[in-house]
XYZ file of C-alpha atoms in Angstrom:
787
model
C -61.637 38.910 -11.463
C -64.865 37.141 -10.460
C -67.004 40.041 -11.715
C -65.022 40.168 -14.969
C -65.697 36.457 -15.338
C -69.448 37.005 -14.918
C -69.533 40.024 -17.248
C -66.754 39.660 -19.826
C -68.320 42.157 -22.280
C -70.608 45.161 -22.184
C -73.375 43.153 -23.788
C -73.353 40.724 -20.867
C -74.400 43.521 -18.485
C -77.950 43.016 -19.734
C -78.199 39.954 -17.500
C -77.106 41.780 -14.350
C -80.504 41.525 -12.671
C -80.638 37.776 -13.188
C -77.136 37.329 -11.776
C -77.958 39.495 -8.729
C -81.073 37.437 -8.021
C -79.056 34.200 -8.180
C -76.491 35.545 -5.731
C -79.219 36.750 -3.318
C -80.853 33.319 -3.486
C -77.487 31.696 -2.702
C -76.980 34.047 0.259
C -80.419 33.190 1.607
C -79.730 29.455 1.384
C -76.410 29.876 3.212
C -78.134 31.848 5.983
C -80.713 29.060 6.388
C -77.983 26.406 6.601
C -76.031 28.379 9.185
C -79.163 28.941 11.282
C -80.002 25.226 11.215
C -76.465 24.249 12.275
C -76.348 26.778 15.136
C -79.696 25.607 16.523
C -78.563 21.972 16.226
C -75.550 22.673 18.446
C -77.541 23.922 21.406
C -78.392 20.377 22.556
C -74.836 18.969 22.203
C -73.558 20.154 25.601
C -76.506 18.656 27.477
C -76.097 15.287 25.681
C -72.342 15.237 26.486
C -72.882 15.759 30.230
C -75.445 12.950 30.310
C -73.030 10.555 28.518
C -70.246 11.437 31.002
C -72.443 10.629 34.000
C -73.386 7.262 32.514
C -69.686 6.426 31.928
C -68.775 7.277 35.523
C -71.503 4.990 36.842
C -70.224 2.109 34.616
C -66.653 2.589 35.903
C -67.815 2.431 39.533
C -69.641 -0.827 38.858
C -66.535 -2.302 37.110
C -64.273 -1.317 40.029
C -66.563 -3.125 42.480
C -66.522 -6.306 40.411
C -62.690 -6.271 40.191
C -62.380 -5.866 43.969
C -64.662 -8.893 44.495
C -62.541 -10.992 42.136
C -59.329 -9.984 43.973
C -60.755 -10.972 47.336
C -61.825 -14.352 46.022
C -58.331 -14.924 44.486
C -56.618 -14.236 47.825
C -58.903 -16.697 49.561
C -58.173 -19.337 46.890
C -54.405 -18.852 47.286
C -54.576 -19.298 51.021
C -56.597 -22.467 50.555
C -54.031 -23.896 48.040
C -51.154 -23.193 50.446
C -52.871 -25.127 53.208
C -53.520 -28.050 50.848
C -49.908 -28.219 49.479
C -48.079 -27.724 52.790
C -48.018 -31.431 53.531
C -47.162 -32.298 49.899
C -44.012 -30.089 50.052
C -42.838 -31.816 53.204
C -43.209 -35.203 51.504
C -41.362 -33.913 48.403
C -38.373 -32.687 50.470
C -38.247 -36.001 52.268
C -38.221 -37.891 48.978
C -35.396 -35.732 47.540
C -33.231 -36.197 50.648
C -33.863 -39.912 50.660
C -32.895 -40.203 46.962
C -29.693 -38.263 47.552
C -28.808 -40.462 50.506
C -29.332 -43.671 48.518
C -27.286 -42.325 45.564
C -24.470 -41.257 47.860
C -24.403 -44.628 49.572
C -24.253 -46.352 46.167
C -21.360 -44.089 45.148
C -19.639 -44.795 48.442
C -20.024 -48.534 47.872
C -18.650 -48.162 44.335
C -15.763 -45.997 45.551
C -14.781 -48.409 48.332
C -14.904 -51.417 46.010
C -13.137 -49.521 43.238
C -10.277 -48.477 45.493
C -9.743 -52.040 46.644
C -9.817 -53.340 43.051
C -7.505 -50.530 41.888
C -4.873 -51.378 44.464
C -5.032 -55.089 43.583
C -4.829 -54.465 39.807
C -1.939 -52.057 40.255
C 0.105 -54.736 42.018
C -0.694 -57.184 39.185
C 0.082 -54.541 36.465
C -3.309 -55.025 34.825
C -3.021 -51.611 33.145
C -5.878 -52.002 30.651
C -8.376 -52.747 33.473
C -6.767 -50.086 35.642
C -7.256 -47.453 32.935
C -10.999 -48.039 32.765
C -11.420 -48.416 36.539
C -9.288 -45.432 37.494
C -11.289 -43.049 35.336
C -14.502 -44.302 36.980
C -13.065 -43.992 40.489
C -11.910 -40.450 39.795
C -15.326 -39.505 38.443
C -17.106 -41.009 41.497
C -14.673 -39.300 43.875
C -15.681 -35.927 42.460
C -19.162 -36.441 43.987
C -17.607 -36.557 47.494
C -15.756 -33.227 47.318
C -18.271 -31.634 49.700
C -18.013 -34.572 52.127
C -14.236 -34.410 52.690
C -14.850 -33.393 56.259
C -15.913 -37.022 56.976
C -12.867 -39.070 57.985
C -13.892 -42.218 56.066
C -14.344 -40.253 52.836
C -11.023 -38.470 53.368
C -9.251 -41.815 53.846
C -10.704 -43.178 50.593
C -9.551 -40.016 48.745
C -6.034 -40.401 50.130
C -5.956 -44.081 49.075
C -6.940 -43.052 45.514
C -4.146 -40.438 45.411
C -1.664 -42.960 46.741
C -2.738 -45.458 44.085
C -2.293 -42.794 41.384
C 1.198 -41.944 42.644
C 2.120 -45.592 42.791
C 0.821 -46.120 39.246
C 2.802 -43.147 37.993
C 6.059 -44.323 39.530
C 5.433 -47.880 38.412
C 4.727 -46.868 34.785
C 7.810 -44.622 34.661
C 9.884 -47.503 35.986
C 8.446 -49.836 33.346
C 9.371 -47.376 30.560
C 12.825 -46.831 32.054
C 13.363 -50.566 32.033
C 12.107 -50.891 28.458
C 13.950 -47.809 27.166
C 16.991 -47.207 29.384
C 18.567 -43.736 29.251
C 22.056 -45.252 28.973
C 22.859 -47.211 25.849
C 20.990 -47.556 22.616
C 19.647 -51.084 22.976
C 15.930 -51.267 22.224
C 13.403 -54.105 22.412
C 12.422 -55.800 19.234
C 8.835 -54.588 19.206
C 6.145 -52.756 21.121
C 4.993 -54.096 24.487
C 1.317 -54.663 25.246
C 1.957 -53.749 28.859
C 3.460 -50.393 27.851
C 0.602 -49.735 25.414
C -1.882 -50.284 28.274
C 0.331 -48.188 30.564
C -0.037 -45.266 28.144
C -3.813 -45.525 28.540
C -3.382 -45.238 32.301
C -1.023 -42.257 31.869
C -3.820 -40.440 30.041
C -5.866 -40.571 33.247
C -3.020 -39.780 35.654
C -1.377 -36.436 36.322
C -0.349 -34.848 32.954
C 3.226 -34.654 34.253
C 3.484 -38.459 34.032
C 2.537 -38.342 30.358
C 5.002 -35.515 29.678
C 7.773 -37.412 31.474
C 7.133 -40.543 29.402
C 7.151 -38.529 26.142
C 10.266 -36.628 27.143
C 12.273 -39.731 28.077
C 11.190 -41.666 24.993
C 12.047 -38.807 22.585
C 15.359 -38.180 24.326
C 16.291 -41.853 24.079
C 15.116 -41.939 20.452
C 17.314 -38.942 19.474
C 20.372 -39.941 21.497
C 21.923 -41.582 18.437
C 21.432 -38.334 16.449
C 23.418 -36.301 18.968
C 26.285 -38.791 18.776
C 26.374 -39.073 14.976
C 26.183 -35.318 14.351
C 28.438 -34.021 17.077
C 30.099 -30.691 16.419
C 33.488 -32.292 15.764
C 32.122 -34.641 13.084
C 32.520 -33.821 9.383
C 28.929 -34.794 8.728
C 27.757 -32.032 11.080
C 28.806 -29.153 8.762
C 26.378 -27.306 6.473
C 27.519 -28.961 3.268
C 26.143 -32.302 4.558
C 22.967 -30.919 6.112
C 20.939 -33.269 3.902
C 22.126 -36.208 5.981
C 20.474 -34.796 9.093
C 17.096 -34.728 7.389
C 17.623 -38.117 5.777
C 18.432 -39.572 9.235
C 15.220 -38.249 10.847
C 13.146 -39.524 7.923
C 14.541 -43.027 8.492
C 13.970 -42.745 12.231
C 10.364 -41.688 11.781
C 9.722 -44.593 9.436
C 11.369 -46.942 11.955
C 9.230 -45.495 14.740
C 6.005 -45.921 12.767
C 6.912 -49.522 12.017
C 7.947 -50.546 15.541
C 6.206 -48.238 17.990
C 3.387 -46.652 16.014
C 0.695 -48.588 17.918
C 2.263 -48.414 21.340
C 1.384 -44.779 22.021
C -2.169 -43.410 21.721
C -2.838 -41.611 18.455
C -3.788 -38.368 20.220
C -0.256 -38.172 21.657
C 1.044 -37.352 18.099
C 4.370 -38.979 18.974
C 5.650 -38.896 15.376
C 5.151 -35.148 15.193
C 6.641 -34.672 18.671
C 9.788 -36.555 17.671
C 10.086 -34.458 14.503
C 9.531 -31.183 16.376
C 12.098 -32.081 19.046
C 14.515 -33.009 16.251
C 13.951 -29.528 14.791
C 14.672 -27.831 18.110
C 17.823 -29.880 18.658
C 18.971 -29.285 15.085
C 18.443 -25.538 15.365
C 20.489 -25.440 18.577
C 23.288 -27.595 17.146
C 23.450 -25.672 13.857
C 23.543 -22.341 15.680
C 26.380 -23.611 17.865
C 28.498 -24.952 15.016
C 27.908 -21.835 12.861
C 29.069 -19.590 15.692
C 32.213 -21.678 15.984
C 32.962 -21.794 12.238
C 31.452 -18.463 11.162
C 34.472 -17.601 8.978
C 33.914 -20.702 6.864
C 30.340 -19.749 5.869
C 30.042 -18.782 2.222
C 27.022 -17.515 0.344
C 26.453 -20.625 -1.753
C 26.910 -22.877 1.252
C 24.544 -20.759 3.357
C 21.854 -20.685 0.662
C 22.244 -24.412 0.108
C 21.705 -25.109 3.803
C 18.774 -22.682 4.050
C 17.017 -24.106 1.010
C 17.455 -27.692 2.174
C 16.155 -26.666 5.593
C 13.138 -24.784 4.269
C 12.360 -27.731 1.998
C 12.338 -29.988 5.063
C 10.090 -27.522 6.913
C 7.711 -27.586 3.959
C 7.746 -31.392 4.030
C 6.829 -31.328 7.719
C 3.946 -28.973 7.002
C 2.560 -31.478 4.518
C 3.022 -34.429 6.886
C 1.993 -32.909 10.258
C -0.672 -30.499 11.469
C 1.501 -28.597 13.965
C -0.858 -29.306 16.878
C 2.050 -30.062 19.247
C 3.741 -26.685 18.772
C 3.620 -24.492 21.841
C 1.982 -21.082 21.441
C 4.529 -18.483 20.488
C 7.263 -20.965 19.621
C 6.904 -20.553 15.905
C 5.276 -17.687 14.102
C 2.563 -18.931 11.824
C 2.851 -17.367 8.414
C 0.006 -15.231 7.230
C -1.263 -15.052 3.676
C 0.031 -11.787 2.188
C -2.439 -9.444 0.522
C -2.660 -9.587 -3.276
C 0.045 -7.597 -5.030
C -0.764 -4.606 -7.222
C 2.792 -4.113 -8.477
C 3.078 -4.433 -12.250
C 6.709 -5.524 -12.168
C 6.020 -8.452 -9.810
C 4.165 -11.430 -11.258
C 2.546 -14.197 -9.273
C 5.262 -15.596 -7.053
C 3.647 -18.982 -6.658
C 4.648 -20.341 -10.022
C 7.864 -18.809 -11.302
C 9.906 -17.492 -8.440
C 11.489 -20.740 -7.389
C 13.637 -20.514 -10.504
C 14.838 -17.064 -9.484
C 15.840 -17.906 -5.959
C 19.111 -19.410 -7.179
C 21.846 -16.859 -7.731
C 23.684 -18.802 -10.406
C 22.430 -21.717 -12.465
C 23.927 -25.008 -11.509
C 25.032 -23.946 -8.044
C 22.304 -25.765 -6.181
C 19.153 -27.670 -7.008
C 15.960 -25.800 -7.618
C 14.156 -25.595 -4.263
C 10.520 -26.269 -3.763
C 8.296 -23.495 -2.498
C 9.603 -23.380 1.079
C 7.245 -20.900 2.684
C 3.703 -21.984 2.137
C 1.117 -19.531 3.372
C -0.123 -22.008 6.018
C 3.183 -23.570 7.092
C 3.292 -23.601 10.921
C 6.823 -25.047 10.838
C 8.377 -22.183 8.868
C 11.455 -20.978 10.727
C 11.475 -23.769 13.301
C 15.018 -24.665 12.112
C 15.873 -21.980 9.557
C 15.623 -19.263 12.234
C 19.170 -20.165 13.263
C 20.507 -18.903 9.907
C 19.243 -15.361 10.417
C 22.277 -14.089 12.406
C 24.497 -15.158 9.498
C 22.460 -13.592 6.699
C 24.884 -10.677 6.665
C 26.970 -12.930 4.416
C 24.076 -13.006 1.958
C 23.540 -9.240 2.224
C 27.250 -8.541 1.623
C 27.135 -10.884 -1.365
C 24.171 -9.005 -2.845
C 25.999 -5.733 -2.249
C 28.960 -7.051 -4.205
C 26.783 -8.537 -6.965
C 24.827 -5.326 -7.405
C 28.037 -3.314 -7.524
C 29.326 -5.578 -10.286
C 25.958 -5.328 -12.051
C 26.099 -1.511 -12.074
C 29.695 -1.613 -13.352
C 28.599 -3.998 -16.122
C 25.765 -1.645 -17.058
C 28.264 1.221 -17.321
C 30.661 -0.854 -19.414
C 27.878 -2.129 -21.703
C 26.620 1.397 -22.273
C 30.098 2.571 -23.242
C 30.638 -0.442 -25.499
C 27.233 -0.497 -27.185
C 26.585 3.212 -27.210
C 23.224 4.927 -26.735
C 20.068 3.030 -27.730
C 18.840 3.416 -31.272
C 15.846 5.695 -31.877
C 12.711 3.693 -31.253
C 10.020 6.009 -32.570
C 7.477 3.307 -33.384
C 7.286 2.160 -29.762
C 7.267 5.622 -28.231
C 10.927 5.844 -27.255
C 13.461 3.366 -25.936
C 13.812 2.540 -22.242
C 17.289 1.383 -21.290
C 17.176 -2.417 -20.918
C 19.486 -2.240 -17.915
C 16.732 -0.759 -15.725
C 14.529 -3.793 -16.315
C 17.475 -6.083 -15.538
C 18.121 -4.165 -12.322
C 14.555 -4.456 -11.047
C 14.310 -8.120 -12.059
C 17.400 -8.755 -9.940
C 15.853 -6.698 -7.131
C 12.734 -8.827 -7.338
C 14.760 -12.022 -7.123
C 16.742 -10.767 -4.124
C 13.615 -9.507 -2.335
C 11.745 -12.798 -2.753
C 14.774 -14.822 -1.748
C 15.480 -12.701 1.334
C 11.815 -12.773 2.414
C 12.011 -16.566 2.367
C 15.110 -16.417 4.552
C 13.892 -13.735 6.957
C 11.324 -10.967 7.189
C 13.170 -9.119 9.942
C 16.341 -7.013 10.063
C 17.938 -8.675 6.986
C 15.102 -7.229 4.886
C 15.938 -3.776 6.242
C 19.620 -4.312 5.396
C 18.681 -5.452 1.886
C 16.488 -2.366 1.471
C 19.495 -0.198 2.336
C 21.479 -1.974 -0.388
C 18.611 -1.389 -2.831
C 18.616 2.325 -2.002
C 22.366 2.576 -2.519
C 22.312 1.077 -6.010
C 19.147 2.878 -7.079
C 21.045 6.110 -6.456
C 24.113 4.778 -8.232
C 22.016 3.748 -11.211
C 20.431 7.191 -11.315
C 23.772 9.009 -11.267
C 26.084 6.635 -13.127
C 23.769 5.253 -15.811
C 21.200 8.006 -16.256
C 22.691 11.358 -15.236
C 26.203 10.230 -16.150
C 25.185 9.557 -19.759
C 23.216 12.725 -20.398
C 24.898 14.702 -23.212
C 26.964 17.617 -21.958
C 26.036 21.133 -23.028
C 28.656 23.322 -24.729
C 29.138 27.054 -24.883
C 28.650 27.124 -28.654
C 25.331 28.444 -29.832
C 25.370 26.705 -33.165
C 27.590 29.132 -35.096
C 24.711 30.633 -37.080
C 25.149 34.092 -38.628
C 22.765 36.627 -40.099
C 24.101 35.790 -43.528
C 23.335 32.092 -43.106
C 19.876 32.894 -41.800
C 19.097 35.094 -44.758
C 20.114 32.326 -47.143
C 17.286 30.191 -45.674
C 19.145 26.986 -46.429
C 18.075 24.093 -44.240
C 21.468 22.462 -44.315
C 23.212 25.517 -42.940
C 21.447 25.393 -39.574
C 22.778 22.768 -37.158
C 21.212 22.094 -33.735
C 23.403 21.751 -30.685
C 22.400 18.083 -30.071
C 22.297 15.490 -32.811
C 19.242 13.336 -33.411
C 20.966 10.469 -31.587
C 21.670 12.692 -28.597
C 18.063 13.894 -28.480
C 16.876 10.282 -28.593
C 19.336 9.433 -25.809
C 17.985 12.228 -23.586
C 14.408 11.057 -24.234
C 15.452 7.480 -23.527
C 17.048 8.486 -20.222
C 13.931 10.495 -19.334
C 11.653 7.531 -20.122
C 13.940 5.237 -18.143
C 13.904 7.573 -15.138
C 10.111 7.745 -15.322
C 9.949 3.924 -15.393
C 12.369 3.717 -12.465
C 10.351 6.289 -10.506
C 7.109 4.325 -10.865
C 8.790 0.960 -10.292
C 10.648 2.202 -7.201
C 7.347 3.247 -5.671
C 5.954 -0.234 -6.353
C 9.139 -1.796 -4.958
C 8.659 0.148 -1.721
C 5.084 -1.141 -1.400
C 6.182 -4.730 -2.004
C 9.015 -4.481 0.526
C 6.534 -3.256 3.126
C 4.358 -6.285 2.384
C 7.268 -8.662 2.852
C 8.803 -7.217 6.017
C 7.494 -7.618 9.564
C 4.799 -5.113 10.489
C 6.953 -3.658 13.277
C 9.710 -2.765 10.780
C 7.457 -1.413 8.025
C 8.042 2.246 8.918
C 11.802 1.875 8.386
C 11.319 1.201 4.669
C 11.251 4.521 2.821
C 12.428 4.980 -0.790
C 11.241 8.587 -1.097
C 14.802 9.893 -1.453
C 15.483 7.548 -4.375
C 12.212 8.539 -6.073
C 13.241 12.182 -5.679
C 16.562 11.338 -7.339
C 14.782 9.951 -10.401
C 12.550 13.040 -10.419
C 15.702 15.182 -10.565
C 16.961 13.136 -13.529
C 13.626 13.702 -15.292
C 13.776 17.436 -14.579
C 17.367 17.677 -15.814
C 16.508 15.778 -19.000
C 13.591 18.091 -19.771
C 15.785 21.090 -19.040
C 18.435 19.830 -21.493
C 15.832 19.430 -24.241
C 14.508 22.924 -23.553
C 17.999 24.452 -23.487
C 18.910 22.744 -26.744
C 15.886 24.025 -28.650
C 16.156 27.399 -26.947
C 19.832 27.747 -27.874
C 19.085 26.713 -31.474
C 16.646 29.635 -31.698
C 19.062 32.184 -30.173
C 20.902 33.081 -33.440
C 17.580 33.755 -35.137
C 16.464 36.060 -32.337
C 19.842 37.804 -32.414
C 19.439 38.313 -36.163
C 15.959 39.778 -35.502
C 17.331 42.327 -33.021
C 20.130 43.406 -35.405
C 17.936 44.035 -38.440
C 17.355 47.685 -39.513
C 13.637 47.847 -38.811
C 13.426 51.590 -39.494
C 14.417 50.888 -43.132
C 11.695 48.316 -43.865
C 9.642 49.739 -46.723
C 6.870 47.200 -47.149
C 5.252 44.294 -45.323
C 5.907 40.928 -46.917
C 5.894 37.297 -45.868
C 7.340 36.205 -42.532
C 10.942 37.200 -41.951
C 13.905 34.794 -42.339
C 14.464 34.608 -38.583
C 10.903 33.326 -38.130
C 11.526 30.690 -40.782
C 14.707 29.684 -38.921
C 12.882 29.343 -35.581
C 10.093 27.322 -37.191
C 12.678 25.119 -38.905
C 14.379 24.310 -35.606
C 11.027 23.580 -33.953
C 10.008 21.289 -36.814
C 13.369 19.507 -36.617
C 13.467 18.941 -32.853
C 9.918 18.737 -31.529
C 8.675 15.746 -33.613
C 11.740 13.745 -32.570
C 11.175 14.582 -28.904
C 7.421 13.967 -29.120
C 7.804 10.580 -30.816
C 10.445 9.454 -28.319
C 8.304 10.590 -25.378
C 5.061 9.064 -26.664
C 4.963 6.678 -23.705
C 5.386 9.565 -21.216
C 3.058 12.169 -22.658
C 2.909 14.246 -19.482
C 6.646 14.928 -19.629
C 6.373 16.022 -23.261
C 3.733 18.506 -22.089
C 6.147 19.707 -19.399
C 8.806 20.154 -22.081
C 6.423 22.281 -24.164
C 5.448 24.425 -21.159
C 9.063 24.969 -20.086
C 10.099 25.868 -23.627
C 7.264 28.396 -23.910
C 8.188 29.891 -20.520
C 11.791 30.211 -21.703
C 11.364 31.253 -25.352
C 8.599 33.870 -25.017
C 10.370 36.120 -22.435
C 13.556 35.830 -24.497
C 11.656 36.779 -27.671
C 10.171 39.839 -25.920
C 13.613 40.881 -24.651
C 14.993 40.710 -28.209
C 11.912 42.593 -29.378
C 12.910 45.488 -27.126
C 16.342 45.500 -28.798
C 14.742 46.221 -32.186
C 15.032 50.008 -32.194
C 14.146 52.276 -33.748
C 11.189 50.743 -35.555
C 9.237 52.368 -38.333
C 5.489 51.931 -38.754
C 6.042 49.403 -41.563
C 8.709 47.626 -39.513
C 6.319 47.327 -36.573
C 3.688 45.874 -38.886
C 6.222 43.343 -40.188
C 7.212 42.425 -36.613
C 3.535 42.064 -35.688
C 3.089 39.697 -38.622
C 6.171 37.720 -37.522
C 4.918 37.621 -33.913
C 1.564 36.283 -35.034
C 3.302 33.611 -37.126
C 5.405 32.558 -34.136
C 2.285 32.541 -31.950
C 0.497 30.176 -34.341
C 3.541 27.903 -34.507
C 3.865 27.832 -30.715
C 0.167 27.028 -30.303
C 0.608 24.140 -32.715
C 3.947 23.074 -31.199
C 2.696 19.924 -29.309
C 1.384 18.371 -32.546
C 3.650 20.016 -35.123
C 4.736 17.598 -37.840
C 2.341 14.927 -36.579
C -0.180 13.109 -38.754
C -2.565 12.963 -35.809
C -3.499 16.491 -34.770
C -4.206 16.762 -31.058
C -5.530 19.733 -29.196
C -2.754 21.327 -27.152
C -3.133 21.102 -23.353
C -5.028 24.032 -21.879
C -2.183 24.860 -19.441
C 0.248 25.209 -22.345
C -2.135 27.183 -24.558
C -2.799 29.667 -21.757
C 0.920 30.419 -21.357
C 1.487 30.891 -25.104
C -1.586 33.073 -25.606
C -0.764 35.281 -22.623
C 2.931 35.692 -23.490
C 2.595 36.217 -27.252
C -0.441 38.488 -26.810
C 1.769 40.668 -24.653
C 4.332 40.806 -27.454
C 1.587 41.821 -29.904
C 0.366 44.512 -27.513
C 3.906 45.928 -27.287
C 4.059 46.225 -31.076
C 0.585 47.765 -31.233
C 1.686 50.391 -28.704
C 4.785 51.063 -30.812
C 2.590 51.462 -33.891
C 0.276 53.945 -32.123
C 1.017 57.677 -32.735
C 2.572 59.473 -29.788
C 0.587 62.642 -30.368
C -1.252 63.687 -28.343
C 0.908 62.300 -25.474
C -2.030 61.846 -23.066
C -3.852 59.534 -25.483
C -0.648 57.571 -26.118
C 0.061 57.095 -22.384
C -3.535 56.072 -21.635
C -3.472 53.678 -24.580
C -0.202 52.145 -23.273
C -1.628 51.653 -19.775
C -4.795 50.137 -21.207
C -3.063 47.718 -23.600
C -0.137 46.582 -21.443
C -1.360 47.203 -17.893
C 2.310 47.619 -16.990
C 3.241 50.214 -14.388
C 6.990 49.857 -14.882
C 8.796 52.941 -16.079
C 11.556 50.720 -17.487
C 9.119 49.045 -19.853
C 7.665 52.387 -20.891
C 11.198 53.679 -21.499
C 11.919 50.686 -23.778
C 8.724 51.369 -25.756
C 9.811 54.978 -26.276
C 13.245 53.788 -27.434
C 11.601 51.458 -29.933
C 9.598 54.396 -31.320
C 12.859 56.324 -31.724
C 11.768 59.392 -29.717
C 14.311 61.951 -28.639
C 15.414 62.252 -25.018
C 13.560 65.526 -24.518
C 10.339 63.967 -25.778
C 10.940 60.898 -23.637
C 11.359 63.016 -20.492
C 8.005 64.722 -20.929
C 6.395 61.393 -21.799
C 7.840 59.738 -18.694
C 6.637 62.574 -16.478
C 3.160 62.315 -17.976
C 3.278 58.518 -17.567
C 4.046 58.840 -13.860
C 1.154 61.268 -13.451
C -1.310 59.050 -15.287
C -0.394 55.888 -13.385
C -3.194 54.421 -11.232
C -2.662 54.297 -7.477
C -0.572 51.218 -6.592
C -2.131 48.571 -4.308
C -1.165 48.584 -0.651
C 2.193 46.969 0.083
C 3.636 47.598 -3.389
C 6.685 49.809 -3.154
C 8.613 49.056 -6.327
C 6.704 49.324 -9.594
C 9.552 47.691 -11.432
C 8.323 44.381 -10.034
C 5.619 44.493 -12.734
C 8.127 44.699 -15.540
C 7.874 43.033 -18.906
C 9.374 39.891 -17.430
C 5.837 38.839 -16.502
C 6.295 35.228 -17.681
C 8.763 34.700 -14.847
C 5.977 34.497 -12.212
C 4.265 32.041 -14.510
C 7.374 29.938 -14.447
C 7.140 30.016 -10.673
C 3.450 29.146 -10.886
C 4.276 26.227 -13.142
C 6.824 24.983 -10.620
C 4.301 25.315 -7.802
C 1.684 23.379 -9.782
C 4.225 20.675 -10.482
C 5.103 20.496 -6.769
C 1.407 20.261 -5.823
C 0.867 17.413 -8.290
C 3.937 15.612 -6.956
C 2.707 15.968 -3.332
C -0.760 14.684 -4.256
C 0.760 11.731 -6.065
C 2.899 10.824 -3.049
C -0.023 11.170 -0.626
């Protein structure tokens, strides 16, 4: 390439001497450069060794200098130690002396403080005692390591004795001011008791707890007398009076004793919390005794009044006095994604009442941050079975009303503009479910929610069978009463479908309703799991009910398919009974094709318009109809025998017409033309192409037999002798000719794959495996959706 670059043409060879001289000159220069470089490298090794020796000498000098510095540093350190030895001794002496002086000062303070404490205790000077006692206790902590000294131990014992004496003395003062027996109380707070509370803060915590306990007990003694179990006012219908009484008592406490106790004691909240505990115990006791008298309205009234009071406490108090684990603090639920459940914060309080006018509208009882939720209302949980039984009865009556309304009002009117009518009863059912779920979650998130879920499951199944499946039109044995004569007349009015337009709309309405119920039931299950306790979440499972609605959907689609399929049966029967060997010329499509197309144009637009909101199920209808109609058409095609060449051409024309109609079936009669789904188009093309191949085989000459058999195997790829026998019957061959043909067919068959024993399994009923494939695909989609 380089030479060709230098001499691109023959004329350029004239300069060859000049080019050679240039190259030789270049070679000479390179040789000179290489020689110079090689000679320059001869001195490098000697220079390197000299540089290494110089570096080693420098390192030895540096090492000697470092060693000298280290020796000098060690000498300096030794000198500093000798200088500071005396300074350290003086420093230790100073520290010990300071500690001794401080300890003696503390001892002086402790001795004087103990004497003053004992004197002030006898004079009940609680305010001074409170300040002094805290100081004495703090000083005494410095002598913990000196308790082995007898004088220090005696002072510590005197402090403990003074604390015990103060505790007993303060308890006695409170007992005198607030006696356990009787309800007589002083007119106002005592300064001595207020100061005594300050002392109690410093004493053993048990003293403080004893004071609080006795005061609260004395303060609630009147409540226990007024609301004894045998009093009329103690029953649930007058539960408001309990809460009104404690409100008055708390106001009275704030007015009279609010300043007597320290603010950090939270006495108002403690009184209210103790009231809640006592009330829960008393209500539980009286409800066990009078359980037979509890009615739903009474129970809900009591629960709502109680939860309202708990909400009021949450607004008034912080909940700081609640013991850990006493009350479960509510957590904020995650945001809902259910379309049938709106925001519960604004509208659900209206729905928590079963009947208007029964009880007042409650306030939102279960705030997300309410630490008092359940502190009283927990006692109602064992009796919520009354509420569950009531909902069972109400839902039973609701289902019966739905059944009666459907019989009285009849099926819904066709609602083509809105894509089909959904039964209004399903919305009413789920609205009622929503109300019950919210109401029950406010009452309890435990076992009652599980019981309510069981009730929901029961009536979802009843709705599916009584309202949906129970109102599906029943099929009859009649096939429409069409005859060949009526088909040949080609009069539209003479062909009547099995189901009326109203019945078709009803089936579509039930299908749409079941689809709505299926989706809404799944959302209901998710919402129930949000409401219930986490430990019970696994027990909520509505899969069985969703499967029930899926069965209703499948049955509805099957009815629509059977109806259209049955309407086409007389036309196919007429096709099989025509004398195809007498057809003399090929004309337009046959009357039976016109009849099939007429039925499709009558039924499919109605079904499509009424299933506009559930397009996927309309696609399933189309696929199932194709899987049913095409094998049936091929079976009737085999019954058309014998067939002349012209008859086969006419049948091929009819088959092509039906194929075009079936391909256009999803959008037939629609102003908006949509492309048919690929899954549907594949089934129609495969099935109807097979029918066309059968007719093309029939049209092929049977001489010579080898060519005919090979052509059959190539076009149909069917190894079944039964199918080949049917083709021979359609051609009208004699039995002797058929025998030789069959023998030749068996000889020309390709070797079957391993494991195939019966060739009849590949018969003309090939669409049947596609039906199975369609079912498998549907099952896979359903599993993916559930997962």
